[in-house]
Amino acid sequence: MLPATSRLTSSDEFRACVRGGVRVGRETLVVHAVAKPGPPSRAGFVVSKAVGNAVTRNRVKRRLRHLAAASLPVASPSVDVVVRALPAAASGDLSGDFHTAFSAALGKLVV
């Protein structure tokens, strides 16, 4: 479970991350990340109606929250991350795409 302190909540936080950070895309999702001064790392999720009906969207969000909860504590710099699910997220390799995109985004931030 992703604790409340590890979640992006306001539209300003989402906007700052998407506009000011790095972007890494995969077949099922796009990861936006921006470094921040100090812990904790936080994540936010965008799953539009293009992904599917309400049941499908909620399933995708739950899977993404689970993946982020495991990945955020090991992120070496503290980061804010926005994960935007694409329509292929309903049936694609969400786990593999998330891990490769998250790692690539962290790599871009360090360089």
mmCIF file of C-alpha atoms in Angstrom:
data_model
loop_
_atom_site.group_PDB
_atom_site.id
_atom_site.type_symbol
_atom_site.label_atom_id
_atom_site.label_comp_id
_atom_site.label_asym_id
_atom_site.label_seq_id
_atom_site.Cartn_x
_atom_site.Cartn_y
_atom_site.Cartn_z
ATOM 1 C CA MET A 1 0.000 0.000 0.000
ATOM 2 C CA LEU A 2 1.211 3.485 -0.811
ATOM 3 C CA PRO A 3 1.011 5.688 2.327
ATOM 4 C CA ALA A 4 -0.667 9.092 2.138
ATOM 5 C CA THR A 5 2.674 10.883 2.625
ATOM 6 C CA SER A 6 3.942 9.203 -0.555
ATOM 7 C CA ARG A 7 1.152 10.462 -2.819
ATOM 8 C CA LEU A 8 0.905 13.544 -5.004
ATOM 9 C CA THR A 9 -2.414 15.172 -4.221
ATOM 10 C CA SER A 10 -2.774 18.591 -5.846
ATOM 11 C CA SER A 11 -2.954 19.510 -9.496
ATOM 12 C CA ASP A 12 -0.039 21.926 -8.962
ATOM 13 C CA GLU A 13 2.184 19.044 -7.826
ATOM 14 C CA PHE A 14 1.178 16.977 -10.872
ATOM 15 C CA ARG A 15 1.743 19.941 -13.196
ATOM 16 C CA ALA A 16 5.193 20.710 -11.745
ATOM 17 C CA CYS A 17 6.280 17.109 -12.190
ATOM 18 C CA VAL A 18 4.995 16.749 -15.747
ATOM 19 C CA ARG A 19 6.283 20.103 -16.977
ATOM 20 C CA GLY A 20 9.553 20.320 -15.077
ATOM 21 C CA GLY A 21 10.844 16.774 -15.048
ATOM 22 C CA VAL A 22 12.110 14.068 -17.337
ATOM 23 C CA ARG A 23 9.808 11.883 -19.425
ATOM 24 C CA VAL A 24 10.213 8.207 -20.278
ATOM 25 C CA GLY A 25 7.606 6.401 -22.372
ATOM 26 C CA ARG A 26 6.866 2.736 -22.833
ATOM 27 C CA GLU A 27 4.104 0.830 -24.613
ATOM 28 C CA THR A 28 1.704 0.836 -21.662
ATOM 29 C CA LEU A 29 2.665 3.947 -19.698
ATOM 30 C CA VAL A 30 4.611 7.190 -19.489
ATOM 31 C CA VAL A 31 6.675 8.098 -16.416
ATOM 32 C CA HIS A 32 7.395 11.738 -15.556
ATOM 33 C CA ALA A 33 9.905 12.329 -12.740
ATOM 34 C CA VAL A 34 11.468 15.351 -11.070
ATOM 35 C CA ALA A 35 14.067 15.408 -8.302
ATOM 36 C CA LYS A 36 13.089 17.085 -5.047
ATOM 37 C CA PRO A 37 14.989 18.178 -1.960
ATOM 38 C CA GLY A 38 14.394 15.613 0.732
ATOM 39 C CA PRO A 39 12.259 12.596 1.462
ATOM 40 C CA PRO A 40 9.782 11.086 1.020
ATOM 41 C CA SER A 41 9.521 10.224 -2.652
ATOM 42 C CA ARG A 42 5.951 10.624 -3.899
ATOM 43 C CA ALA A 43 3.887 9.248 -6.779
ATOM 44 C CA GLY A 44 0.715 10.195 -8.593
ATOM 45 C CA PHE A 45 -1.255 8.331 -11.235
ATOM 46 C CA VAL A 46 -3.280 9.406 -14.267
ATOM 47 C CA VAL A 47 -5.575 6.765 -15.756
ATOM 48 C CA SER A 48 -8.025 8.204 -18.273
ATOM 49 C CA LYS A 49 -11.242 6.753 -19.660
ATOM 50 C CA ALA A 50 -9.303 5.722 -22.774
ATOM 51 C CA VAL A 51 -7.841 2.862 -20.699
ATOM 52 C CA GLY A 52 -11.236 1.231 -20.209
ATOM 53 C CA ASN A 53 -14.293 1.151 -18.020
ATOM 54 C CA ALA A 54 -14.227 1.981 -14.299
ATOM 55 C CA VAL A 55 -13.358 -1.557 -13.247
ATOM 56 C CA THR A 56 -10.405 -1.696 -15.641
ATOM 57 C CA ARG A 57 -9.149 1.765 -14.678
ATOM 58 C CA ASN A 58 -9.266 0.930 -10.967
ATOM 59 C CA ARG A 59 -7.443 -2.358 -11.567
ATOM 60 C CA VAL A 60 -4.703 -0.519 -13.460
ATOM 61 C CA LYS A 61 -4.416 2.086 -10.661
ATOM 62 C CA ARG A 62 -4.140 -0.619 -8.000
ATOM 63 C CA ARG A 63 -1.408 -2.395 -9.951
ATOM 64 C CA LEU A 64 0.491 0.870 -10.462
ATOM 65 C CA ARG A 65 0.213 1.790 -6.766
ATOM 66 C CA HIS A 66 1.588 -1.617 -5.822
ATOM 67 C CA LEU A 67 4.528 -1.248 -8.222
ATOM 68 C CA ALA A 68 5.273 2.293 -7.034
ATOM 69 C CA ALA A 69 5.106 1.318 -3.358
ATOM 70 C CA ALA A 70 7.864 -1.207 -3.963
ATOM 71 C CA SER A 71 10.013 1.109 -6.102
ATOM 72 C CA LEU A 72 9.822 4.504 -4.356
ATOM 73 C CA PRO A 73 11.716 3.599 -1.158
ATOM 74 C CA VAL A 74 14.747 2.423 -3.154
ATOM 75 C CA ALA A 75 14.936 5.561 -5.310
ATOM 76 C CA SER A 76 18.291 7.104 -4.369
ATOM 77 C CA PRO A 77 17.414 10.774 -4.931
ATOM 78 C CA SER A 78 14.012 11.781 -3.586
ATOM 79 C CA VAL A 79 11.658 12.163 -6.526
ATOM 80 C CA ASP A 80 8.139 13.085 -7.446
ATOM 81 C CA VAL A 81 6.770 10.708 -10.091
ATOM 82 C CA VAL A 82 3.646 10.911 -12.226
ATOM 83 C CA VAL A 83 2.692 7.707 -14.027
ATOM 84 C CA ARG A 84 0.270 8.132 -16.936
ATOM 85 C CA ALA A 85 -1.347 4.908 -18.123
ATOM 86 C CA LEU A 86 -1.917 4.477 -21.862
ATOM 87 C CA PRO A 87 -4.795 2.456 -23.362
ATOM 88 C CA ALA A 88 -2.515 -0.594 -23.735
ATOM 89 C CA ALA A 89 -2.113 -0.698 -19.927
ATOM 90 C CA ALA A 90 -5.328 -2.692 -19.590
ATOM 91 C CA SER A 91 -3.811 -5.749 -21.232
ATOM 92 C CA GLY A 92 -0.054 -5.127 -21.545
ATOM 93 C CA ASP A 93 3.052 -5.885 -19.479
ATOM 94 C CA LEU A 94 2.528 -3.179 -16.881
ATOM 95 C CA SER A 95 5.116 -4.469 -14.417
ATOM 96 C CA GLY A 96 7.980 -4.742 -16.890
ATOM 97 C CA ASP A 97 7.210 -1.401 -18.503
ATOM 98 C CA PHE A 98 6.960 0.338 -15.125
ATOM 99 C CA HIS A 99 10.299 -0.991 -13.882
ATOM 100 C CA THR A 100 12.201 -0.138 -17.063
ATOM 101 C CA ALA A 101 10.627 3.324 -17.372
ATOM 102 C CA PHE A 102 11.146 4.128 -13.671
ATOM 103 C CA SER A 103 14.799 3.063 -13.843
ATOM 104 C CA ALA A 104 15.353 5.059 -17.032
ATOM 105 C CA ALA A 105 13.761 8.161 -15.494
ATOM 106 C CA LEU A 106 15.989 7.898 -12.402
ATOM 107 C CA GLY A 107 18.995 7.456 -14.687
ATOM 108 C CA LYS A 108 18.113 10.639 -16.581
ATOM 109 C CA LEU A 109 17.759 12.569 -13.317
ATOM 110 C CA VAL A 110 21.183 11.540 -12.049
ATOM 111 C CA VAL A 111 23.002 12.517 -15.247
#
